JSON list of C-alpha atoms and ligand atoms in Angstrom, two decimals:
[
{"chain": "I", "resi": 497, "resn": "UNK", "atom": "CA", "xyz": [13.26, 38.01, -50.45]},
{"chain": "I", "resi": 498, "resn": "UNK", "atom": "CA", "xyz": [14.88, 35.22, -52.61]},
{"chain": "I", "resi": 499, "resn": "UNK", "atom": "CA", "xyz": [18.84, 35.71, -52.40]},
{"chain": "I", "resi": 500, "resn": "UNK", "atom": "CA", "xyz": [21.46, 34.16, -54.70]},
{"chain": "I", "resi": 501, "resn": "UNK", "atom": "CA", "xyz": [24.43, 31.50, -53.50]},
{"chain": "I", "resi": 502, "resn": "UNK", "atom": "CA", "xyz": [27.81, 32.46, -54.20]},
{"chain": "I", "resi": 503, "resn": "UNK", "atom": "CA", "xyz": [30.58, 29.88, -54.80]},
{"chain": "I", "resi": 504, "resn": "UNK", "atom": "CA", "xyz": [34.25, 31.51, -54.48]},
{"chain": "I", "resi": 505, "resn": "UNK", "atom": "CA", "xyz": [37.02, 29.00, -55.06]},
{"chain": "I", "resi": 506, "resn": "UNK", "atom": "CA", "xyz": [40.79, 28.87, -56.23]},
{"chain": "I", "resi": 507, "resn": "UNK", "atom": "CA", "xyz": [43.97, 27.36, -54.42]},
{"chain": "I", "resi": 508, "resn": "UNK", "atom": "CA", "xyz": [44.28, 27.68, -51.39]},
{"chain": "I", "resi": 509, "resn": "UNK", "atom": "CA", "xyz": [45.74, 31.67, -50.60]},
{"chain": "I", "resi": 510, "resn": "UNK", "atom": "CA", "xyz": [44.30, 33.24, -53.35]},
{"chain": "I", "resi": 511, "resn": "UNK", "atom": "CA", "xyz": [41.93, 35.58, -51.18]},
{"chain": "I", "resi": 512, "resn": "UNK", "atom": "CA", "xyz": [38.64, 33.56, -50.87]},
{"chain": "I", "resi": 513, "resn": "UNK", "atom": "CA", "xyz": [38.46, 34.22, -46.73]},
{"chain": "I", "resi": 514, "resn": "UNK", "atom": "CA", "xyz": [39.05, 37.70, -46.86]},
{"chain": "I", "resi": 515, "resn": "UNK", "atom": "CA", "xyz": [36.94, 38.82, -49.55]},
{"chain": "I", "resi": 516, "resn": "UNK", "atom": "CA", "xyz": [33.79, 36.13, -48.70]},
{"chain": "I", "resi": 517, "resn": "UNK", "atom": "CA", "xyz": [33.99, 37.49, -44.82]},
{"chain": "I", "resi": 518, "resn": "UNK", "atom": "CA", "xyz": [33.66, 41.11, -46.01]},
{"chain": "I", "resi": 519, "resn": "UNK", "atom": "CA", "xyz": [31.18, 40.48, -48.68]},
{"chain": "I", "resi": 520, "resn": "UNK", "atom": "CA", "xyz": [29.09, 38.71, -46.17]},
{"chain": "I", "resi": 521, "resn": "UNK", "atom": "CA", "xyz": [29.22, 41.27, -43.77]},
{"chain": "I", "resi": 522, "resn": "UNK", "atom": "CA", "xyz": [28.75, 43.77, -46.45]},
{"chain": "I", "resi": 523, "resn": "UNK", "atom": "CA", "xyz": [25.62, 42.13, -48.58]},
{"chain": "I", "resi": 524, "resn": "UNK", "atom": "CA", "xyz": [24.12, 40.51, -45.51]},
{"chain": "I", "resi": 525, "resn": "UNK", "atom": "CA", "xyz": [24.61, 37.45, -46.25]},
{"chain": "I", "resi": 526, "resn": "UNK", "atom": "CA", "xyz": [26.20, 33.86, -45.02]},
{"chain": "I", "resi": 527, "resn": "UNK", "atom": "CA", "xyz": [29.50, 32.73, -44.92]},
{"chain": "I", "resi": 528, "resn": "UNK", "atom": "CA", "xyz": [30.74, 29.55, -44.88]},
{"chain": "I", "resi": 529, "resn": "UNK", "atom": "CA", "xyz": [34.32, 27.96, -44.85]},
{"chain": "I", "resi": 530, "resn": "UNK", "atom": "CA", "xyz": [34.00, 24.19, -45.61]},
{"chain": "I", "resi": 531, "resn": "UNK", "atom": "CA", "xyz": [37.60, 23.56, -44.31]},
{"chain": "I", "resi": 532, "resn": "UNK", "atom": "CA", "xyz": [36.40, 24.89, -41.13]},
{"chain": "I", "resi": 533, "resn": "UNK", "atom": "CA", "xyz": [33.19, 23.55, -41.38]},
{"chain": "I", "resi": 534, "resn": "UNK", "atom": "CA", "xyz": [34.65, 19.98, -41.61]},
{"chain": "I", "resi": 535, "resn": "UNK", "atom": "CA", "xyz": [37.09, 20.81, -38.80]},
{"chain": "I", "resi": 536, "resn": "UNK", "atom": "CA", "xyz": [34.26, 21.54, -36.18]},
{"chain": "I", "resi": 537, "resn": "UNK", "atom": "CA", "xyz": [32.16, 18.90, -37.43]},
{"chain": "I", "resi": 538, "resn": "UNK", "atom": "CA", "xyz": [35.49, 16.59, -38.29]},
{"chain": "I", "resi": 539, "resn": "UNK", "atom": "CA", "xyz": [33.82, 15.44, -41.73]},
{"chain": "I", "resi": 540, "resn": "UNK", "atom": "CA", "xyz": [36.76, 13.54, -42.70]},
{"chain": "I", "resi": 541, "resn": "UNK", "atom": "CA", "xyz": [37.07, 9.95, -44.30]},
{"chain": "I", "resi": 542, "resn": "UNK", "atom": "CA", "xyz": [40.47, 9.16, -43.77]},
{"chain": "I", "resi": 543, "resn": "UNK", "atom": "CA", "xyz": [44.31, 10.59, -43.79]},
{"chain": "I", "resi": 544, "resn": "UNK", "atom": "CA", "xyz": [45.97, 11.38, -46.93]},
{"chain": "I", "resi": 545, "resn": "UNK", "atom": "CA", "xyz": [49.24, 10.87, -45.78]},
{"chain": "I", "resi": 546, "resn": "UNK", "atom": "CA", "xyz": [51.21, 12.13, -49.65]},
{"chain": "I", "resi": 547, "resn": "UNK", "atom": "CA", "xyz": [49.56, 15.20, -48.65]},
{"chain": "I", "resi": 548, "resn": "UNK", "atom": "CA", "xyz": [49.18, 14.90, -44.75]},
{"chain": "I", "resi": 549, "resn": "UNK", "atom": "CA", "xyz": [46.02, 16.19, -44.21]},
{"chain": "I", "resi": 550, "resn": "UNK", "atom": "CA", "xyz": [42.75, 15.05, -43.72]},
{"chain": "I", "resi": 551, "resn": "UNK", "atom": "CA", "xyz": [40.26, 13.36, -46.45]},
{"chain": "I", "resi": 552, "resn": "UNK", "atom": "CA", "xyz": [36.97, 15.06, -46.61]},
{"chain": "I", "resi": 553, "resn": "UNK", "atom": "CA", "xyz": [33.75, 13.34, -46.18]},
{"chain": "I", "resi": 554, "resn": "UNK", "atom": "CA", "xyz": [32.09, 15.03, -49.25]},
{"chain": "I", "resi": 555, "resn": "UNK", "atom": "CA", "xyz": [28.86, 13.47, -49.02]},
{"chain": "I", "resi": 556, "resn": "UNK", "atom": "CA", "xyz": [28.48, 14.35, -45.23]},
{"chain": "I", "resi": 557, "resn": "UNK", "atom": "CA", "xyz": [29.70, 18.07, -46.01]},
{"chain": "I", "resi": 558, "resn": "UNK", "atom": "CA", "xyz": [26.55, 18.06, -48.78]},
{"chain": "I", "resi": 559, "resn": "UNK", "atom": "CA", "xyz": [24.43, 16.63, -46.31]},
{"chain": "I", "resi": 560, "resn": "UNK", "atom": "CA", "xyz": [24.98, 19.54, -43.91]},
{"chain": "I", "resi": 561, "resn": "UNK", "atom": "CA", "xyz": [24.96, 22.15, -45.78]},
{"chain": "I", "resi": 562, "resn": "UNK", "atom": "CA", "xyz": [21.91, 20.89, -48.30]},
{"chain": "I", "resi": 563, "resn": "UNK", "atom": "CA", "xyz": [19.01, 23.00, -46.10]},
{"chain": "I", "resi": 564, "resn": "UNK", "atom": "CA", "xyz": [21.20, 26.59, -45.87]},
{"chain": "I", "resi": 565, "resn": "UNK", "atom": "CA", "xyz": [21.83, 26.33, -49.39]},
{"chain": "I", "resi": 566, "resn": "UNK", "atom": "CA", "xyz": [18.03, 25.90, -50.30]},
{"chain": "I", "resi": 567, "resn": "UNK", "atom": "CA", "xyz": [17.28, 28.74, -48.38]},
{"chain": "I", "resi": 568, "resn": "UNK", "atom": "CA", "xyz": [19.50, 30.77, -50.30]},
{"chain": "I", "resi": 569, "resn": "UNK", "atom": "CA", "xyz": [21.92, 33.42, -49.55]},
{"chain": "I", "resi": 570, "resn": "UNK", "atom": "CA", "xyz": [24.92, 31.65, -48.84]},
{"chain": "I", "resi": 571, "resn": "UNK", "atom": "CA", "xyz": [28.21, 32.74, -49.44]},
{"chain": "I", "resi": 572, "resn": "UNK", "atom": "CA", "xyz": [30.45, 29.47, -49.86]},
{"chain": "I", "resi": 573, "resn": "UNK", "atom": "CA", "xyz": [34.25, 28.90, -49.79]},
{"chain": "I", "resi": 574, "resn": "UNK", "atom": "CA", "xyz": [36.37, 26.09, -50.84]},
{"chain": "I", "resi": 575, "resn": "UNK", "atom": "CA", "xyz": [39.59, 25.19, -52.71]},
{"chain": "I", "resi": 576, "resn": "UNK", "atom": "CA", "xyz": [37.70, 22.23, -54.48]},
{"chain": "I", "resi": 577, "resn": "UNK", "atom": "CA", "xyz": [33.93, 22.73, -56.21]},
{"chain": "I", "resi": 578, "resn": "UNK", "atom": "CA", "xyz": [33.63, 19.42, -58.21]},
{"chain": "I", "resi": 579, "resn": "UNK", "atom": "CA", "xyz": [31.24, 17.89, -55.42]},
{"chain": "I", "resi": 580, "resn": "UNK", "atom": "CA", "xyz": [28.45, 20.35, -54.51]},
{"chain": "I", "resi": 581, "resn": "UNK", "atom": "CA", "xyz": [25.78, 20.24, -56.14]},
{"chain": "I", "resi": 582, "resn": "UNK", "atom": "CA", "xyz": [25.65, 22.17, -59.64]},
{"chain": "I", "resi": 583, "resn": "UNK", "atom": "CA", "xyz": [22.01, 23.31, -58.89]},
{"chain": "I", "resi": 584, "resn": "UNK", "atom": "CA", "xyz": [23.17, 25.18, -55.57]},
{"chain": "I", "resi": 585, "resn": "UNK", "atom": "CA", "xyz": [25.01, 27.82, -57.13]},
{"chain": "I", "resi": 586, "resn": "UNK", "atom": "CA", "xyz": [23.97, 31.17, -59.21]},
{"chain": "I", "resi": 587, "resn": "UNK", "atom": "CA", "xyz": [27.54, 32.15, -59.90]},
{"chain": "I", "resi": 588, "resn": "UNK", "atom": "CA", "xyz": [30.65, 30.69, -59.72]},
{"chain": "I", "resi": 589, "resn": "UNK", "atom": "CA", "xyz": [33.92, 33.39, -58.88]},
{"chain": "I", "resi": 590, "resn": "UNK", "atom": "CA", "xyz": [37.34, 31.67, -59.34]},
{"chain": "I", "resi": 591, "resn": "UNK", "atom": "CA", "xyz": [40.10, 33.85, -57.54]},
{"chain": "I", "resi": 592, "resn": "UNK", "atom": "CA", "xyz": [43.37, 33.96, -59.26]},
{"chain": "I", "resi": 593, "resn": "UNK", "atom": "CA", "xyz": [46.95, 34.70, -57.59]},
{"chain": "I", "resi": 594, "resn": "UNK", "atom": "CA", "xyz": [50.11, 35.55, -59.37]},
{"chain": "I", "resi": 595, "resn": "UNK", "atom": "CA", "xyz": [52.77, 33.18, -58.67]},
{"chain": "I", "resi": 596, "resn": "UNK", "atom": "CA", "xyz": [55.32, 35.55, -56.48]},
{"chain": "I", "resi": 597, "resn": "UNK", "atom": "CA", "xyz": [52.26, 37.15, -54.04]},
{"chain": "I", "resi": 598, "resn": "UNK", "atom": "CA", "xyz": [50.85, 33.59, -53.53]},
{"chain": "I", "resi": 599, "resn": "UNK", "atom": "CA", "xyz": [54.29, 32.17, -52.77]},
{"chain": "I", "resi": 600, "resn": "UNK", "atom": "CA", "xyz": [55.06, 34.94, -50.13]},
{"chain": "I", "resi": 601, "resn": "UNK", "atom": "CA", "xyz": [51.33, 34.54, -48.85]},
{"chain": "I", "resi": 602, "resn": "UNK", "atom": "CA", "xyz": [51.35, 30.51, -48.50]},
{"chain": "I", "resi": 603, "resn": "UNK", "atom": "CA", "xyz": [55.46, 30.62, -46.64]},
{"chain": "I", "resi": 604, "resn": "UNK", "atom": "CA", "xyz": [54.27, 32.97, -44.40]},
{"chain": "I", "resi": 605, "resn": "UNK", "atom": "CA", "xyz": [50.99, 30.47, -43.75]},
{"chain": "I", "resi": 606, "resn": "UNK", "atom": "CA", "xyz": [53.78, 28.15, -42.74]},
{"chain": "I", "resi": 607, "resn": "UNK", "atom": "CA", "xyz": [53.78, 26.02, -46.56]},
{"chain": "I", "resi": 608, "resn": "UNK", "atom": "CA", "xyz": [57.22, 24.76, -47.16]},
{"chain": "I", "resi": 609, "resn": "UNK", "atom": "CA", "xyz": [58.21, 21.78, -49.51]},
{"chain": "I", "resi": 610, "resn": "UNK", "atom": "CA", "xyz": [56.25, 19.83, -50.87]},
{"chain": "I", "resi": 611, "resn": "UNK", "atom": "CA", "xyz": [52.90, 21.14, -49.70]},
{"chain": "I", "resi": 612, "resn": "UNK", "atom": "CA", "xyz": [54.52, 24.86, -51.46]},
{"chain": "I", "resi": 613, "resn": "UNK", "atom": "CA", "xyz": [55.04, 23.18, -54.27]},
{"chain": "I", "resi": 614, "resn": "UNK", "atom": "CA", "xyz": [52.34, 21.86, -54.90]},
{"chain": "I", "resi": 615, "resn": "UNK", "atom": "CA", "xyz": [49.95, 24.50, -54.33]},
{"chain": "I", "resi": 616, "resn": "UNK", "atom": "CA", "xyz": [51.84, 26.67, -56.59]},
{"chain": "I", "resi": 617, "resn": "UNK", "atom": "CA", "xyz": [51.54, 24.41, -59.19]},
{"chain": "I", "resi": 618, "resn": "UNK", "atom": "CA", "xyz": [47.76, 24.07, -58.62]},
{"chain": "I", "resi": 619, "resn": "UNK", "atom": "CA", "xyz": [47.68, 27.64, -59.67]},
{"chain": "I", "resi": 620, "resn": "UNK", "atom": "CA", "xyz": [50.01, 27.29, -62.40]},
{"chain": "I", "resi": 621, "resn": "UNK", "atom": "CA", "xyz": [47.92, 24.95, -63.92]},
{"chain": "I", "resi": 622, "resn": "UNK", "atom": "CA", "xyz": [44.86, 26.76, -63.24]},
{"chain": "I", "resi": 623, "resn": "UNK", "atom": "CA", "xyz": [43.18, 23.32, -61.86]},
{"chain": "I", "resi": 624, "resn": "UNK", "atom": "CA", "xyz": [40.52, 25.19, -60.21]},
{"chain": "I", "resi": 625, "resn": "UNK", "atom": "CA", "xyz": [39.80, 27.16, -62.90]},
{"chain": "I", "resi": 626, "resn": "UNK", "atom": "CA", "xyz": [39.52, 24.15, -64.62]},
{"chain": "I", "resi": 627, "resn": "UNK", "atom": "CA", "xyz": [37.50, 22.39, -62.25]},
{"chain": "I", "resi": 628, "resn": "UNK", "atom": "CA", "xyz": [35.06, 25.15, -62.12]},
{"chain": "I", "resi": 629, "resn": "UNK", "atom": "CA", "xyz": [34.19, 25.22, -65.63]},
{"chain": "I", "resi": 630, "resn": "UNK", "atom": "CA", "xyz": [33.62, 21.31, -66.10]},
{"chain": "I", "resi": 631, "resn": "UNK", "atom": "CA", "xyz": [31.62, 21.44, -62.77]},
{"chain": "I", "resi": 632, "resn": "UNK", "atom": "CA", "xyz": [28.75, 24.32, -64.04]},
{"chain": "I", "resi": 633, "resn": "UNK", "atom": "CA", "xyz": [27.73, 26.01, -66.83]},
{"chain": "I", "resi": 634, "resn": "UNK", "atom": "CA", "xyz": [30.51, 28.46, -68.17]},
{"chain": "I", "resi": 635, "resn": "UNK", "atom": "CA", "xyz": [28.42, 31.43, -68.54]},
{"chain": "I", "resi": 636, "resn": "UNK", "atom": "CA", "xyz": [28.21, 31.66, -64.35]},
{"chain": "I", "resi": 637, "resn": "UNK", "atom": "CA", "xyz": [32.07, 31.18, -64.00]},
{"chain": "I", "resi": 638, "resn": "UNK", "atom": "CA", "xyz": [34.33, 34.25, -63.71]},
{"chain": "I", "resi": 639, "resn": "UNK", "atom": "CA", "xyz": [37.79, 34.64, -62.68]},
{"chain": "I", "resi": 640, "resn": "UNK", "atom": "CA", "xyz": [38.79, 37.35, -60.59]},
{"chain": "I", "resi": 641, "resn": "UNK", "atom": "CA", "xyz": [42.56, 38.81, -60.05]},
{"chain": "I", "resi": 642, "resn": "UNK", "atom": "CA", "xyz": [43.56, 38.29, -56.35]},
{"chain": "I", "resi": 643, "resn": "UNK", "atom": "CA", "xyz": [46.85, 40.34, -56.02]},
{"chain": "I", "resi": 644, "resn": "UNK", "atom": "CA", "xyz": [46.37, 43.54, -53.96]},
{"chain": "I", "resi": 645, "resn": "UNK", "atom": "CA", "xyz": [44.12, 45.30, -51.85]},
{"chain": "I", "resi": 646, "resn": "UNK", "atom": "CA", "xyz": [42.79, 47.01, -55.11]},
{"chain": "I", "resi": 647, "resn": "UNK", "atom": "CA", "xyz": [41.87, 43.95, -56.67]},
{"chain": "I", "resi": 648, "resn": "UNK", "atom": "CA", "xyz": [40.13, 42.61, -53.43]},
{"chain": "I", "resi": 649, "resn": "UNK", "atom": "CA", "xyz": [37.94, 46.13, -53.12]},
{"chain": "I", "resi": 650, "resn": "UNK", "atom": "CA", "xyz": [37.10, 46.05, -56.99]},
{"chain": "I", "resi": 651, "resn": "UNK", "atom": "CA", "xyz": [35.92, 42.35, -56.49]},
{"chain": "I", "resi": 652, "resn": "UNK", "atom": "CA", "xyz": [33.99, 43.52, -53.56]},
{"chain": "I", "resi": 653, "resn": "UNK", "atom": "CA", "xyz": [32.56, 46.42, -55.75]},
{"chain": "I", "resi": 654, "resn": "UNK", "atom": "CA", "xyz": [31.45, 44.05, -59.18]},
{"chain": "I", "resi": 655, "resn": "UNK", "atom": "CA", "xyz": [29.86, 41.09, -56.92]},
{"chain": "I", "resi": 656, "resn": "UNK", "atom": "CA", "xyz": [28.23, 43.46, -54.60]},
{"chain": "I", "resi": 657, "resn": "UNK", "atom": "CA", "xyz": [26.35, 44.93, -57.90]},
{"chain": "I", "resi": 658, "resn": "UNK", "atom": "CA", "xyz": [25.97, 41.08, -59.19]},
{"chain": "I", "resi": 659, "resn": "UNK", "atom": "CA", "xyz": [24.02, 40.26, -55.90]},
{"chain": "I", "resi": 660, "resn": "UNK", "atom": "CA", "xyz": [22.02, 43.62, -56.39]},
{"chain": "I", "resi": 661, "resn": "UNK", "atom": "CA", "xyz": [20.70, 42.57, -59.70]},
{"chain": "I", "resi": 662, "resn": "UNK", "atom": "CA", "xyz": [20.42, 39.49, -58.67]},
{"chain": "I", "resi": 663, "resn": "UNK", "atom": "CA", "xyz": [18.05, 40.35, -56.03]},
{"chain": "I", "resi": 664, "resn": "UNK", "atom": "CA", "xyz": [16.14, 42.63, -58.58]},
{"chain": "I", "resi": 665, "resn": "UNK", "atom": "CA", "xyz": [15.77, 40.02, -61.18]},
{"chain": "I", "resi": 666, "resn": "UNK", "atom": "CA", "xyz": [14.21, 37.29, -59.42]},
{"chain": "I", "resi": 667, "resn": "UNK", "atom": "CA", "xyz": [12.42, 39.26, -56.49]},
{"chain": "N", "resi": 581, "resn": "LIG", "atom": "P1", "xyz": [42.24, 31.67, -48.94]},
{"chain": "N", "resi": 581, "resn": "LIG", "atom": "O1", "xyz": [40.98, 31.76, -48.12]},
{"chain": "N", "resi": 581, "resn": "LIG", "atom": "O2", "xyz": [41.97, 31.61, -50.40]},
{"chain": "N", "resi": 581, "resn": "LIG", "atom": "O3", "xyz": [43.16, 30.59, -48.49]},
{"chain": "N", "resi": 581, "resn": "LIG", "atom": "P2", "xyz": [42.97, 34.13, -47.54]},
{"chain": "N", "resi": 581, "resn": "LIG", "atom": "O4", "xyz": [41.75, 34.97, -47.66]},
{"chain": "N", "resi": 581, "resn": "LIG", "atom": "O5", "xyz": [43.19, 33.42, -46.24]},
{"chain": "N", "resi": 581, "resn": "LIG", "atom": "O6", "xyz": [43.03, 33.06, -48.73]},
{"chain": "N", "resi": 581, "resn": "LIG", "atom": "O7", "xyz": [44.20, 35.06, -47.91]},
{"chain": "N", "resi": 581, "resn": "LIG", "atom": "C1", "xyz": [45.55, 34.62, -47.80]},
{"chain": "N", "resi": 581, "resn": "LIG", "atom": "C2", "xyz": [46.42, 35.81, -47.42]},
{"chain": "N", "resi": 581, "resn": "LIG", "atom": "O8", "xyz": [46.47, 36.75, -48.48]},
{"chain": "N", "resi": 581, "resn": "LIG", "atom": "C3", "xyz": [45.92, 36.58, -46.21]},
{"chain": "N", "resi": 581, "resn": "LIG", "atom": "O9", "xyz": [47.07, 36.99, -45.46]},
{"chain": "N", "resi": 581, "resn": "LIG", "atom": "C4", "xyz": [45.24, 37.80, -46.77]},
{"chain": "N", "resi": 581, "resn": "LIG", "atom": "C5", "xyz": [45.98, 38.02, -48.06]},
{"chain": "N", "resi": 581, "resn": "LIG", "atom": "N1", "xyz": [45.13, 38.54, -49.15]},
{"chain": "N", "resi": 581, "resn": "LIG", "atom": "C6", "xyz": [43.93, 38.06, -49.54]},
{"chain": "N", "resi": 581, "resn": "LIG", "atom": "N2", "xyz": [43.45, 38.75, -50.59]},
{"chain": "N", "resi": 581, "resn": "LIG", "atom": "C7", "xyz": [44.36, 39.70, -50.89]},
{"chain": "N", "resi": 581, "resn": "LIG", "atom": "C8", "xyz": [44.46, 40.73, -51.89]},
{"chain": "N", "resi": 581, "resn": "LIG", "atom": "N3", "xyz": [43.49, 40.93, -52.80]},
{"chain": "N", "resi": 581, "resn": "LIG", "atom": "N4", "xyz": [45.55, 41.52, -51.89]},
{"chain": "N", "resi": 581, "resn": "LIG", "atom": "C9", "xyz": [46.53, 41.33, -50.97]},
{"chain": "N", "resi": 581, "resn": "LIG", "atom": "N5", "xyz": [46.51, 40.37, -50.01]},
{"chain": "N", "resi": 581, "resn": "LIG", "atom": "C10", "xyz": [45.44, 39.56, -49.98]}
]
């Protein structure tokens, strides 16, 4: 049974744990963090110390994850999506965070400053958004609201029937 990969992305806060751990649980399918994933595997290439935290070694993350993803299935997160490849992915869900929830969400993470700032910004400027859409074709990138626990269940719902068709299309 051929299954589709699923890239969620956005700053970082906007929900992409929490909803790719339940729909992965609930379609059956794989998660994967990449932050974590380069944690365990410490796939880094350097310090950024402006932003003190780690470089990622994109080509190395790629390079791991290149035989999952051609299997299919594969639910991926990340608050970047310029690097993978554009073939891997069947559809493309930005999540997007008002500016007051994502504030309270990333001080009680611990942000402050700077890093806050930043972040906020990202949103503000919707750089993922507009990441996305350079990085793959625009008819397989959606945004999604990411403010309450309704949004998160109705994002559950309208993926959960994307995979379904999915599955019936090209099965
Ligand atoms: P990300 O993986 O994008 O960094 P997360 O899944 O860790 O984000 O979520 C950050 C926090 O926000 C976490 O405490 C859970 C909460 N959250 C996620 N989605 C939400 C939603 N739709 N409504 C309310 N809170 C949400």
């Amino acid at each position: 049974m051929r299954r589709p990969n699923v890239l969620l992305t956005g700053t970082p806060g906007v929900g992409k744990t929490t909803l790719g751990k339940e729909l992965a649980s609930r379609a059956g399918m794989t998660y994967i963090n990449v932050g974590d994933m380069a944690k365990e595997g410490e796939l880094y290439e350097g310090f950024d110390e402006e932003y003190d935290c780690p470089i990622l070694d994109e080509d190395r993350v790629i390079d791991e994850l290149e035989d999952k993803m051609s299997e299919g299935g594969v639910i991926v997160d990340y608050h970047g999506c310029d690097f993978f490849p554009e073939r891997w992915f069947h559809i493309v869900f930005v999540l997007r965070t008002e500016n007051s929830f994502l504030y309270d969400r990333l001080e009680s993470r611990g942000y402050k400053g700077k890093k806050l700032q930043d972040n906020i910004q990202c949103e503000i400027f919707q750089t993922l958004y507009e990441e996305a859409m350079l990085s793959y074709r625009e008819e397989i990138v959606h945004q999604l609201p990411s403010n309450t626990p309704e949004d998160l269940e109705r994002n559950l719902d309208q993926i959960m029937q994307w995979i379904e068709q999915w599955m019936k299309d090209n099965n």
